[in-house]
């Protein structure tokens, strides 16, 4: 069983380099669902900043945020912090963060705010800055 998981992970990593944006988007969704995304953080970051198709960015960010955990949110914030100034990628990441379903419920909103507060102490200054920026928009 573990071999199958390793093979699936390896296939997803390979698919992240596909010339087909649908294949890259599917790879981002599968990698975002991995139990430990820290082992594929670089690949996820690259997919979040996909220079060819914001659909890849959107699908990967959405899957990471759907995890509802700190690593998923951190990955999206890290990408948003360094996203190119072009209107596509940065705007898509912003839209995914703004459209996070947890904002719609009190309990979910509290959970998300708590995660953002935790990330204001992240070792990565880009993540810290992005978390602080998101929190400042709430006030």
Tab-separated table of C-alpha atoms in Angstrom:
chain	number	residue	atom	x	y	z
A	1	UNK	CA	0.000	0.000	0.000
A	2	UNK	CA	2.802	2.413	0.887
A	3	UNK	CA	4.404	1.726	-2.505
A	4	UNK	CA	1.189	2.815	-4.210
A	5	UNK	CA	1.200	6.087	-2.250
A	6	UNK	CA	4.830	6.741	-3.169
A	7	UNK	CA	4.107	5.950	-6.822
A	8	UNK	CA	1.091	8.281	-6.844
A	9	UNK	CA	3.170	11.037	-5.295
A	10	UNK	CA	5.927	10.518	-7.866
A	11	UNK	CA	3.378	10.605	-10.699
A	12	UNK	CA	1.857	13.810	-9.361
A	13	UNK	CA	5.278	15.439	-9.104
A	14	UNK	CA	6.024	14.441	-12.696
A	15	UNK	CA	2.608	15.691	-13.840
A	16	UNK	CA	3.380	19.095	-12.320
A	17	UNK	CA	5.770	19.632	-15.252
A	18	UNK	CA	3.277	18.621	-17.932
A	19	UNK	CA	2.741	20.995	-20.852
A	20	UNK	CA	-1.009	20.386	-20.396
A	21	UNK	CA	-2.490	22.822	-17.877
A	22	UNK	CA	-5.302	20.421	-16.949
A	23	UNK	CA	-2.720	17.791	-16.003
A	24	UNK	CA	-0.775	20.369	-13.938
A	25	UNK	CA	-3.979	21.477	-12.198
A	26	UNK	CA	-4.898	17.888	-11.339
A	27	UNK	CA	-1.365	17.332	-10.030
A	28	UNK	CA	-1.734	20.393	-7.801
A	29	UNK	CA	-4.994	19.073	-6.397
A	30	UNK	CA	-3.505	15.638	-5.702
A	31	UNK	CA	-0.352	17.080	-4.128
A	32	UNK	CA	-2.420	19.456	-1.985
A	33	UNK	CA	-4.254	16.428	-0.612
A	34	UNK	CA	-1.013	14.685	0.419
A	35	UNK	CA	-0.866	14.067	4.166
A	36	UNK	CA	2.450	15.918	4.510
A	37	UNK	CA	2.688	18.717	2.008
A	38	UNK	CA	6.036	19.905	3.364
A	39	UNK	CA	7.737	17.198	1.291
A	40	UNK	CA	6.246	18.658	-1.910
A	41	UNK	CA	6.181	22.335	-0.886
A	42	UNK	CA	8.469	23.434	-3.727
A	43	UNK	CA	6.323	21.733	-6.362
A	44	UNK	CA	3.134	23.184	-4.882
A	45	UNK	CA	4.715	26.634	-4.807
A	46	UNK	CA	5.619	26.335	-8.483
A	47	UNK	CA	2.053	25.269	-9.332
A	48	UNK	CA	0.572	28.125	-7.320
A	49	UNK	CA	2.689	30.518	-9.376
A	50	UNK	CA	2.037	28.778	-12.712
A	51	UNK	CA	3.017	31.344	-15.356
A	52	UNK	CA	0.886	29.848	-18.128
A	53	UNK	CA	-2.582	29.246	-16.690
A	54	UNK	CA	-4.336	30.766	-13.697
A	55	UNK	CA	-6.569	27.693	-13.643
A	56	UNK	CA	-3.608	25.757	-12.277
A	57	UNK	CA	-3.128	28.466	-9.649
A	58	UNK	CA	-6.816	28.436	-8.758
A	59	UNK	CA	-7.215	24.667	-8.523
A	60	UNK	CA	-4.051	24.234	-6.467
A	61	UNK	CA	-4.869	27.105	-4.087
A	62	UNK	CA	-8.443	25.929	-3.663
A	63	UNK	CA	-7.285	22.407	-2.796
A	64	UNK	CA	-4.733	23.719	-0.312
A	65	UNK	CA	-7.286	25.952	1.399
A	66	UNK	CA	-9.792	23.083	1.497
A	67	UNK	CA	-7.386	21.280	3.838
A	68	UNK	CA	-8.388	23.854	6.472
A	69	UNK	CA	-5.000	23.551	8.095
A	70	UNK	CA	-2.010	25.741	8.754
A	71	UNK	CA	0.300	24.165	6.138
A	72	UNK	CA	-2.266	24.644	3.367
A	73	UNK	CA	-2.953	28.266	4.256
A	74	UNK	CA	0.763	28.922	4.698
A	75	UNK	CA	1.513	27.603	1.202
A	76	UNK	CA	-1.055	29.910	-0.391
A	77	UNK	CA	0.123	32.930	1.607
A	78	UNK	CA	3.749	32.224	0.670
A	79	UNK	CA	2.842	32.167	-3.015
A	80	UNK	CA	0.652	35.281	-2.746
A	81	UNK	CA	3.500	37.173	-1.104
A	82	UNK	CA	5.848	36.607	-4.046
A	83	UNK	CA	3.336	36.410	-6.895
A	84	UNK	CA	4.289	38.415	-9.949
A	85	UNK	CA	2.620	41.795	-10.211
A	86	UNK	CA	0.820	40.712	-13.373
A	87	UNK	CA	-2.941	40.841	-13.025
A	88	UNK	CA	-3.371	37.084	-13.434
A	89	UNK	CA	-1.547	35.042	-10.819
A	90	UNK	CA	-1.591	37.533	-7.955
A	91	UNK	CA	-5.256	38.332	-8.552
A	92	UNK	CA	-6.182	34.652	-8.709
A	93	UNK	CA	-4.428	33.888	-5.428
A	94	UNK	CA	-6.115	36.908	-3.853
A	95	UNK	CA	-9.495	35.737	-5.143
A	96	UNK	CA	-8.974	32.262	-3.681
A	97	UNK	CA	-8.043	33.726	-0.300
A	98	UNK	CA	-10.940	36.189	-0.373
A	99	UNK	CA	-13.347	33.457	-1.463
A	100	UNK	CA	-12.262	31.010	1.242
A	101	UNK	CA	-15.568	29.431	2.381
A	102	UNK	CA	-14.563	29.682	6.043
A	103	UNK	CA	-15.130	33.442	5.885
A	104	UNK	CA	-18.862	32.699	5.474
A	105	UNK	CA	-19.324	31.133	8.910
A	106	UNK	CA	-18.545	32.454	12.357
A	107	UNK	CA	-16.766	29.326	13.509
A	108	UNK	CA	-14.846	28.970	10.248
A	109	UNK	CA	-13.910	32.631	10.284
A	110	UNK	CA	-12.608	32.325	13.849
A	111	UNK	CA	-10.547	29.294	12.823
A	112	UNK	CA	-9.080	31.125	9.826
A	113	UNK	CA	-8.276	34.243	11.859
A	114	UNK	CA	-6.540	32.083	14.479
A	115	UNK	CA	-4.436	30.468	11.754
A	116	UNK	CA	-3.535	33.868	10.305
A	117	UNK	CA	-2.505	35.057	13.765
A	118	UNK	CA	-0.294	32.003	14.156
A	119	UNK	CA	1.315	32.713	10.783
A	120	UNK	CA	2.238	36.254	11.864
A	121	UNK	CA	5.061	34.507	13.772
A	122	UNK	CA	6.150	32.324	10.845
A	123	UNK	CA	9.909	32.087	10.218
A	124	UNK	CA	9.363	33.205	6.593
A	125	UNK	CA	9.082	37.011	6.472
A	126	UNK	CA	6.928	36.828	3.324
A	127	UNK	CA	4.394	34.583	5.065
A	128	UNK	CA	4.429	36.812	8.160
A	129	UNK	CA	3.864	39.899	6.043
A	130	UNK	CA	1.020	38.349	4.064
A	131	UNK	CA	-0.683	37.090	7.225
A	132	UNK	CA	-0.426	40.538	8.810
A	133	UNK	CA	-1.799	42.132	5.658
A	134	UNK	CA	-4.797	39.792	5.593
A	135	UNK	CA	-5.498	40.452	9.266
A	136	UNK	CA	-5.241	44.221	8.774
A	137	UNK	CA	-8.012	44.060	6.178
A	138	UNK	CA	-10.306	42.547	8.812
A	139	UNK	CA	-10.108	45.525	11.110
